[in-house]
Amino acid sequence: MNVRIIFRVLGLLLLIEGVAMLLALFVSVFYQEYDQFAFLISSGINVVLGIIILYLTRNARRDIGRREGYIIVSLVWIVFSFFGSLPYVISGAIPNFTNAFFETISGFTTTGSSILADIEALPHGILFWRSITQWLGGMGIIVLSLAILPVFGIGGMQLFMAEVPGPTPDRISPRIRQTAKTLWGIYLIFTVAETLLLWVAGMEIFDAVCHSLTTMATGGFSTKQASIAHWSSPAIQYIIIVFMFLAGTNFTLSYLAIKGRFRRVFTDEEFKYYGLFVIAFTLVIFAGLIISSNTGIELAFRDSLFQVVSIITTTGYVTADYLLWTPVLTVIIFALFFFGGSAGSTGGGIKIMRIVLLLKNSYYELRRMVHPQAVIPVKFNKHSVDPKIVTNVLAFFMFYFVIFGFSTVIFSMIEPDMESAMGAVATSLGNIGPGLGNVGPAENFMHIKPVGKWFLSFLMLLGRLELFTILVLFSPALWKE
Amino acid sequence: MNVRIIFRVLGLLLLIEGVAMLLALFVSVFYQEYDQFAFLISSGINVVLGIIILYLTRNARRDIGRREGYIIVSLVWIVFSFFGSLPYVISGAIPNFTNAFFETISGFTTTGSSILADIEALPHGILFWRSITQWLGGMGIIVLSLAILPVFGIGGMQLFMAEVPGPTPDRISPRIRQTAKTLWGIYLIFTVAETLLLWVAGMEIFDAVCHSLTTMATGGFSTKQASIAHWSSPAIQYIIIVFMFLAGTNFTLSYLAIKGRFRRVFTDEEFKYYGLFVIAFTLVIFAGLIISSNTGIELAFRDSLFQVVSIITTTGYVTADYLLWTPVLTVIIFALFFFGGSAGSTGGGIKIMRIVLLLKNSYYELRRMVHPQAVIPVKFNKHSVDPKIVTNVLAFFMFYFVIFGFSTVIFSMIEPDMESAMGAVATSLGNIGPGLGNVGPAENFMHIKPVGKWFLSFLMLLGRLELFTILVLFSPALWKE
């Protein structure tokens, strides 16, 4: 195994994280708050350590095999979260390391679960750093490094596939570096656009920047304890809905739309189902709210749409506490925990494409029962799907549910309430944010025991890397080669 | 479509049901109780109606196609449950038709959920009829008719496959009628053996018969309100454990064992996993009980083993209320709701073979990631599994979870508590019996609203016929032929 290249890539990425911390440093200098020193030190540690590692590994061979790929990607996310928690600890904003690590990995994985009980009390630099962690994690740390650094050579594709292991969306360009650049370009454009729109709609510019960073990442961290419910302005809420929806859309489609190829976008099957699920769930919850509460029609519609888009894209912002709705609506929201964004989006979870492939396969099976001799492959976007992909999706789905089941059992030893345990596990694995019961939208994760926080942190990572990248590390086959 | 043959088969089966009612009539005559008249009338209705139908359809063509097969099997179970509820209604034991139908279909599908709050108050004939419904349903109504009637000709296989649609276990004999006879023969032998053993162990002969009927069917109806907890005798409880385990084993293996071919039994992969799951879950729950309660070691072991075997085989007897255990153990029991007996057993649920195939496929997928060029098929009992079967199992699994999710949402409109709703849906779909929350082991289903009872009845039927037989009726492909 090429151990040196693993360290070399980690060193490079520490440098990137150090530079990202400088952004937060600027913010804290601008606001002249107490966290300046923390960012200076943290950034310094990252940069110095990164340079030392790069120097020590200067002779590393450039080849990155399958095994190195999975190890690098898994380690990157852990190392990033470890060093990313330094500003919280050093500034004293989150003095306890376990809490700081939980908050950081919840950031990088774009989960958005928080241990903070008084977010508004934090300095601006720290709030900005929280948002930046989500933004960096949203499009992928590896994808970022591919976009800005020409160093990886042949190993780039290996790393890209390990970070985005799902049913592969069409690549925009055959050259992986060009694809990464284009993805990050669109990501940046959308983030800037949302910032401007939120600002025009009346949000403070600082809040507008932070929320745009966490919307586009489908992250869900807010600068306010009440999340988006802090702003009662319908305009602000609708703007966020639109950008959450965009963030949950395959970025390749956004690229095509920007290029004017709308026909291709609206004939995309995953996009159609994504839209269909959003509309269907919104209407059902809207009807439920109208029947069961005295909320006005517009507000009921907005609350339904906002919560559905927020949960299905795995963003996790809230404008209404769905645990206070009539029970059936809470159950529907919980069912949405098992959906997720489109393939090639920043959304996590099981993902629309996988769900559609599985539903189609099930439906086709009924046809196969009627015509047992015929070979009836699953079709997607008018092409037959390779049975290998269907088997892969099946494997993913089974792992997802087994991990969900096992984790719920384990977590209910830590948190005895079954509903809370299921909620915490599902929201962490799906990178959503709020859960059920005592980790619902109006609560936070502070009261979870330390071992529980480490456990949920692991689930977030597992979910963000779509299970396989982590699981394959435990597979004997990988080490026997 | 050959409508006449559909009616003809239904007519025949009404006759069988009428004869079965005569057995209950003998019991009520023996005990000289008030239900004699009810059985006389009910049996009369069945027999007369059956004869009329047989007379009217005497010229029916004999051919049973795919479509007729699915329709016949689905209808048989509904018709059986409709006429099977007559004794309850006529005798006044369960005067309300909805309740009587629920109790009957819960019997035939071997679910074992009950609306009765005072079982001991019922006359012996009614108690016996409850047990008989489960026993008839356990091995399958169609399989029974194949065993005793030579009438179906070429359509027999069609019907057999529609009633037992799962991954087909090895058939014992190439001739379907011989297979059905052998299966029923073993079923009868085990039932008699259990009766004798329970009687020797100190159970009243009447209770011994009833419990043997419902054990071998993995049904779970008891003649006592407290279920098996009524008997504190360890001998009785261990006997029932052994026979529940046998009932959840592939009957082909029991046949081989009776023939002395033990080697074949113990090398069977499904059987090994079945044993493994039972042992693993028992040990975990046993450890949990020892840590969290003051129960003695033997009792803790027996309670763990009994509940695990009862739930995994989908029998549903109880000797301990698992809702009173420490929460994590309840969650583990709930996870067991999604297992089920072996293929070719009387147990319901997802079934061990499907779970093992899916787990294996997931595990193999990690290997496929490491060797993406290699073709790595799933192996079972040392043979490669046809990818078609894997896809079929995937389709089943997806349907199961989508139906579980949808039904929980719908049912939580009827029963607002999420845990109770999940429990009621999972226990009905898996043909288990007791659920969670207000339908837990110490409760009954009386308080569920009528619409909820009909809904759960439908789920029991869906689960008993392993989804596909019912679902294919809603598939346009079936009707387009």
mmCIF file with all atom_site columns, C-alpha atoms in Angstrom, chain A residues 115-227:
data_model
loop_
_atom_site.group_PDB
_atom_site.id
_atom_site.type_symbol
_atom_site.label_atom_id
_atom_site.label_alt_id
_atom_site.label_comp_id
_atom_site.label_asym_id
_atom_site.label_entity_id
_atom_site.label_seq_id
_atom_site.pdbx_PDB_ins_code
_atom_site.Cartn_x
_atom_site.Cartn_y
_atom_site.Cartn_z
_atom_site.occupancy
_atom_site.B_iso_or_equiv
_atom_site.pdbx_formal_charge
_atom_site.auth_seq_id
_atom_site.auth_comp_id
_atom_site.auth_asym_id
_atom_site.auth_atom_id
_atom_site.pdbx_PDB_model_num
ATOM 1   C CA . ILE A 1 115 ? -25.582 20.625 20.478  1.00 0.00 ? 115 ILE A CA 1
ATOM 2   C CA . LEU A 1 116 ? -26.014 24.394 20.866  1.00 0.00 ? 116 LEU A CA 1
ATOM 3   C CA . ALA A 1 117 ? -28.792 25.716 23.075  1.00 0.00 ? 117 ALA A CA 1
ATOM 4   C CA . ASP A 1 118 ? -28.114 29.434 22.526  1.00 0.00 ? 118 ASP A CA 1
ATOM 5   C CA . ILE A 1 119 ? -26.791 29.963 19.025  1.00 0.00 ? 119 ILE A CA 1
ATOM 6   C CA . GLU A 1 120 ? -27.306 33.745 19.021  1.00 0.00 ? 120 GLU A CA 1
ATOM 7   C CA . ALA A 1 121 ? -24.806 34.113 21.887  1.00 0.00 ? 121 ALA A CA 1
ATOM 8   C CA . LEU A 1 122 ? -21.911 32.947 19.682  1.00 0.00 ? 122 LEU A CA 1
ATOM 9   C CA . PRO A 1 123 ? -19.512 35.346 17.953  1.00 0.00 ? 123 PRO A CA 1
ATOM 10  C CA . HIS A 1 124 ? -19.856 35.921 14.207  1.00 0.00 ? 124 HIS A CA 1
ATOM 11  C CA . GLY A 1 125 ? -16.619 34.143 13.313  1.00 0.00 ? 125 GLY A CA 1
ATOM 12  C CA . ILE A 1 126 ? -17.774 30.928 14.941  1.00 0.00 ? 126 ILE A CA 1
ATOM 13  C CA . LEU A 1 127 ? -21.199 31.155 13.279  1.00 0.00 ? 127 LEU A CA 1
ATOM 14  C CA . PHE A 1 128 ? -19.490 31.709 9.957   1.00 0.00 ? 128 PHE A CA 1
ATOM 15  C CA . TRP A 1 129 ? -17.161 28.748 10.531  1.00 0.00 ? 129 TRP A CA 1
ATOM 16  C CA . ARG A 1 130 ? -20.187 26.511 11.219  1.00 0.00 ? 130 ARG A CA 1
ATOM 17  C CA . SER A 1 131 ? -21.655 27.556 7.878   1.00 0.00 ? 131 SER A CA 1
ATOM 18  C CA . ILE A 1 132 ? -18.349 27.144 6.044   1.00 0.00 ? 132 ILE A CA 1
ATOM 19  C CA . THR A 1 133 ? -17.944 23.568 7.304   1.00 0.00 ? 133 THR A CA 1
ATOM 20  C CA . GLN A 1 134 ? -21.280 22.693 5.726   1.00 0.00 ? 134 GLN A CA 1
ATOM 21  C CA . TRP A 1 135 ? -20.481 24.458 2.487   1.00 0.00 ? 135 TRP A CA 1
ATOM 22  C CA . LEU A 1 136 ? -17.148 22.654 2.132   1.00 0.00 ? 136 LEU A CA 1
ATOM 23  C CA . GLY A 1 137 ? -18.763 19.308 2.951   1.00 0.00 ? 137 GLY A CA 1
ATOM 24  C CA . GLY A 1 138 ? -21.769 19.874 0.713   1.00 0.00 ? 138 GLY A CA 1
ATOM 25  C CA . MET A 1 139 ? -20.104 19.534 -2.665  1.00 0.00 ? 139 MET A CA 1
ATOM 26  C CA . GLY A 1 140 ? -17.433 17.243 -1.232  1.00 0.00 ? 140 GLY A CA 1
ATOM 27  C CA . ILE A 1 141 ? -13.986 17.926 0.108   1.00 0.00 ? 141 ILE A CA 1
ATOM 28  C CA . ILE A 1 142 ? -12.326 15.707 -2.472  1.00 0.00 ? 142 ILE A CA 1
ATOM 29  C CA . VAL A 1 143 ? -14.317 17.254 -5.297  1.00 0.00 ? 143 VAL A CA 1
ATOM 30  C CA . LEU A 1 144 ? -13.120 20.654 -4.084  1.00 0.00 ? 144 LEU A CA 1
ATOM 31  C CA . SER A 1 145 ? -9.505  19.609 -4.042  1.00 0.00 ? 145 SER A CA 1
ATOM 32  C CA . LEU A 1 146 ? -9.872  18.089 -7.509  1.00 0.00 ? 146 LEU A CA 1
ATOM 33  C CA . ALA A 1 147 ? -11.228 21.421 -8.709  1.00 0.00 ? 147 ALA A CA 1
ATOM 34  C CA . ILE A 1 148 ? -8.476  23.621 -7.322  1.00 0.00 ? 148 ILE A CA 1
ATOM 35  C CA . LEU A 1 149 ? -5.408  21.384 -7.300  1.00 0.00 ? 149 LEU A CA 1
ATOM 36  C CA . PRO A 1 150 ? -3.869  19.600 -10.280 1.00 0.00 ? 150 PRO A CA 1
ATOM 37  C CA . VAL A 1 151 ? -1.882  17.223 -8.112  1.00 0.00 ? 151 VAL A CA 1
ATOM 38  C CA . PHE A 1 152 ? -3.789  13.967 -8.107  1.00 0.00 ? 152 PHE A CA 1
ATOM 39  C CA . GLY A 1 153 ? -3.196  12.843 -11.633 1.00 0.00 ? 153 GLY A CA 1
ATOM 40  C CA . ILE A 1 154 ? -4.560  9.388  -12.353 1.00 0.00 ? 154 ILE A CA 1
ATOM 41  C CA . GLY A 1 155 ? -5.897  8.897  -8.797  1.00 0.00 ? 155 GLY A CA 1
ATOM 42  C CA . GLY A 1 156 ? -8.475  11.662 -9.069  1.00 0.00 ? 156 GLY A CA 1
ATOM 43  C CA . MET A 1 157 ? -11.200 9.487  -10.528 1.00 0.00 ? 157 MET A CA 1
ATOM 44  C CA . GLN A 1 158 ? -10.545 6.877  -7.854  1.00 0.00 ? 158 GLN A CA 1
ATOM 45  C CA . LEU A 1 159 ? -11.057 9.453  -5.119  1.00 0.00 ? 159 LEU A CA 1
ATOM 46  C CA . PHE A 1 160 ? -14.067 10.986 -6.854  1.00 0.00 ? 160 PHE A CA 1
ATOM 47  C CA . MET A 1 161 ? -15.790 7.598  -7.038  1.00 0.00 ? 161 MET A CA 1
ATOM 48  C CA . ALA A 1 162 ? -15.023 6.871  -3.403  1.00 0.00 ? 162 ALA A CA 1
ATOM 49  C CA . GLU A 1 163 ? -16.553 10.154 -2.267  1.00 0.00 ? 163 GLU A CA 1
ATOM 50  C CA . VAL A 1 164 ? -19.567 9.879  -4.594  1.00 0.00 ? 164 VAL A CA 1
ATOM 51  C CA . PRO A 1 165 ? -20.131 6.121  -4.735  1.00 0.00 ? 165 PRO A CA 1
ATOM 52  C CA . GLY A 1 166 ? -23.828 6.197  -5.682  1.00 0.00 ? 166 GLY A CA 1
ATOM 53  C CA . PRO A 1 167 ? -25.406 5.340  -9.030  1.00 0.00 ? 167 PRO A CA 1
ATOM 54  C CA . THR A 1 168 ? -23.168 7.693  -11.030 1.00 0.00 ? 168 THR A CA 1
ATOM 55  C CA . PRO A 1 169 ? -24.901 10.671 -12.597 1.00 0.00 ? 169 PRO A CA 1
ATOM 56  C CA . ASP A 1 170 ? -23.761 11.664 -16.074 1.00 0.00 ? 170 ASP A CA 1
ATOM 57  C CA . ARG A 1 171 ? -20.446 13.350 -15.769 1.00 0.00 ? 171 ARG A CA 1
ATOM 58  C CA . ILE A 1 172 ? -20.401 16.831 -17.248 1.00 0.00 ? 172 ILE A CA 1
ATOM 59  C CA . SER A 1 173 ? -16.988 16.391 -18.806 1.00 0.00 ? 173 SER A CA 1
ATOM 60  C CA . PRO A 1 174 ? -14.890 13.321 -19.445 1.00 0.00 ? 174 PRO A CA 1
ATOM 61  C CA . ARG A 1 175 ? -12.068 15.056 -17.606 1.00 0.00 ? 175 ARG A CA 1
ATOM 62  C CA . ILE A 1 176 ? -12.636 14.697 -13.886 1.00 0.00 ? 176 ILE A CA 1
ATOM 63  C CA . ARG A 1 177 ? -10.926 17.981 -13.062 1.00 0.00 ? 177 ARG A CA 1
ATOM 64  C CA . GLN A 1 178 ? -13.148 19.894 -15.458 1.00 0.00 ? 178 GLN A CA 1
ATOM 65  C CA . THR A 1 179 ? -16.238 18.228 -13.965 1.00 0.00 ? 179 THR A CA 1
ATOM 66  C CA . ALA A 1 180 ? -15.178 19.165 -10.436 1.00 0.00 ? 180 ALA A CA 1
ATOM 67  C CA . LYS A 1 181 ? -14.550 22.770 -11.510 1.00 0.00 ? 181 LYS A CA 1
ATOM 68  C CA . THR A 1 182 ? -17.930 23.049 -13.201 1.00 0.00 ? 182 THR A CA 1
ATOM 69  C CA . LEU A 1 183 ? -19.754 21.584 -10.201 1.00 0.00 ? 183 LEU A CA 1
ATOM 70  C CA . TRP A 1 184 ? -18.057 23.992 -7.801  1.00 0.00 ? 184 TRP A CA 1
ATOM 71  C CA . GLY A 1 185 ? -18.692 26.862 -10.214 1.00 0.00 ? 185 GLY A CA 1
ATOM 72  C CA . ILE A 1 186 ? -22.444 26.248 -10.248 1.00 0.00 ? 186 ILE A CA 1
ATOM 73  C CA . TYR A 1 187 ? -22.392 25.741 -6.496  1.00 0.00 ? 187 TYR A CA 1
ATOM 74  C CA . LEU A 1 188 ? -20.707 29.114 -6.027  1.00 0.00 ? 188 LEU A CA 1
ATOM 75  C CA . ILE A 1 189 ? -23.061 30.907 -8.423  1.00 0.00 ? 189 ILE A CA 1
ATOM 76  C CA . PHE A 1 190 ? -26.154 29.550 -6.645  1.00 0.00 ? 190 PHE A CA 1
ATOM 77  C CA . THR A 1 191 ? -24.724 30.489 -3.258  1.00 0.00 ? 191 THR A CA 1
ATOM 78  C CA . VAL A 1 192 ? -24.026 34.060 -4.348  1.00 0.00 ? 192 VAL A CA 1
ATOM 79  C CA . ALA A 1 193 ? -27.446 34.335 -5.994  1.00 0.00 ? 193 ALA A CA 1
ATOM 80  C CA . GLU A 1 194 ? -29.231 33.159 -2.878  1.00 0.00 ? 194 GLU A CA 1
ATOM 81  C CA . THR A 1 195 ? -27.236 35.555 -0.689  1.00 0.00 ? 195 THR A CA 1
ATOM 82  C CA . LEU A 1 196 ? -28.280 38.510 -2.825  1.00 0.00 ? 196 LEU A CA 1
ATOM 83  C CA . LEU A 1 197 ? -31.922 37.455 -2.934  1.00 0.00 ? 197 LEU A CA 1
ATOM 84  C CA . LEU A 1 198 ? -32.108 36.898 0.832   1.00 0.00 ? 198 LEU A CA 1
ATOM 85  C CA . TRP A 1 199 ? -30.458 40.255 1.415   1.00 0.00 ? 199 TRP A CA 1
ATOM 86  C CA . VAL A 1 200 ? -32.921 41.994 -0.919  1.00 0.00 ? 200 VAL A CA 1
ATOM 87  C CA . ALA A 1 201 ? -35.770 40.201 0.883   1.00 0.00 ? 201 ALA A CA 1
ATOM 88  C CA . GLY A 1 202 ? -34.652 41.840 4.127   1.00 0.00 ? 202 GLY A CA 1
ATOM 89  C CA . MET A 1 203 ? -32.205 39.459 5.808   1.00 0.00 ? 203 MET A CA 1
ATOM 90  C CA . GLU A 1 204 ? -29.015 40.918 7.351   1.00 0.00 ? 204 GLU A CA 1
ATOM 91  C CA . ILE A 1 205 ? -26.110 40.358 4.953   1.00 0.00 ? 205 ILE A CA 1
ATOM 92  C CA . PHE A 1 206 ? -24.224 38.197 7.486   1.00 0.00 ? 206 PHE A CA 1
ATOM 93  C CA . ASP A 1 207 ? -27.214 35.919 8.023   1.00 0.00 ? 207 ASP A CA 1
ATOM 94  C CA . ALA A 1 208 ? -27.855 35.866 4.282   1.00 0.00 ? 208 ALA A CA 1
ATOM 95  C CA . VAL A 1 209 ? -24.315 34.636 3.571   1.00 0.00 ? 209 VAL A CA 1
ATOM 96  C CA . CYS A 1 210 ? -24.418 31.987 6.317   1.00 0.00 ? 210 CYS A CA 1
ATOM 97  C CA . HIS A 1 211 ? -27.807 30.660 5.274   1.00 0.00 ? 211 HIS A CA 1
ATOM 98  C CA . SER A 1 212 ? -26.872 30.540 1.610   1.00 0.00 ? 212 SER A CA 1
ATOM 99  C CA . LEU A 1 213 ? -23.794 28.509 2.482   1.00 0.00 ? 213 LEU A CA 1
ATOM 100 C CA . THR A 1 214 ? -25.861 26.029 4.482   1.00 0.00 ? 214 THR A CA 1
ATOM 101 C CA . THR A 1 215 ? -28.825 25.948 2.078   1.00 0.00 ? 215 THR A CA 1
ATOM 102 C CA . MET A 1 216 ? -26.764 25.029 -0.953  1.00 0.00 ? 216 MET A CA 1
ATOM 103 C CA . ALA A 1 217 ? -24.970 22.364 1.079   1.00 0.00 ? 217 ALA A CA 1
ATOM 104 C CA . THR A 1 218 ? -28.378 20.999 2.212   1.00 0.00 ? 218 THR A CA 1
ATOM 105 C CA . GLY A 1 219 ? -26.776 21.423 5.635   1.00 0.00 ? 219 GLY A CA 1
ATOM 106 C CA . GLY A 1 220 ? -29.315 23.182 7.793   1.00 0.00 ? 220 GLY A CA 1
ATOM 107 C CA . PHE A 1 221 ? -27.168 25.053 10.332  1.00 0.00 ? 221 PHE A CA 1
ATOM 108 C CA . SER A 1 222 ? -28.785 28.408 11.100  1.00 0.00 ? 222 SER A CA 1
ATOM 109 C CA . THR A 1 223 ? -27.451 31.503 12.847  1.00 0.00 ? 223 THR A CA 1
ATOM 110 C CA . LYS A 1 224 ? -30.642 31.614 14.920  1.00 0.00 ? 224 LYS A CA 1
ATOM 111 C CA . GLN A 1 225 ? -31.874 29.239 17.591  1.00 0.00 ? 225 GLN A CA 1
ATOM 112 C CA . ALA A 1 226 ? -35.337 29.196 15.999  1.00 0.00 ? 226 ALA A CA 1
ATOM 113 C CA . SER A 1 227 ? -33.852 28.298 12.575  1.00 0.00 ? 227 SER A CA 1
#
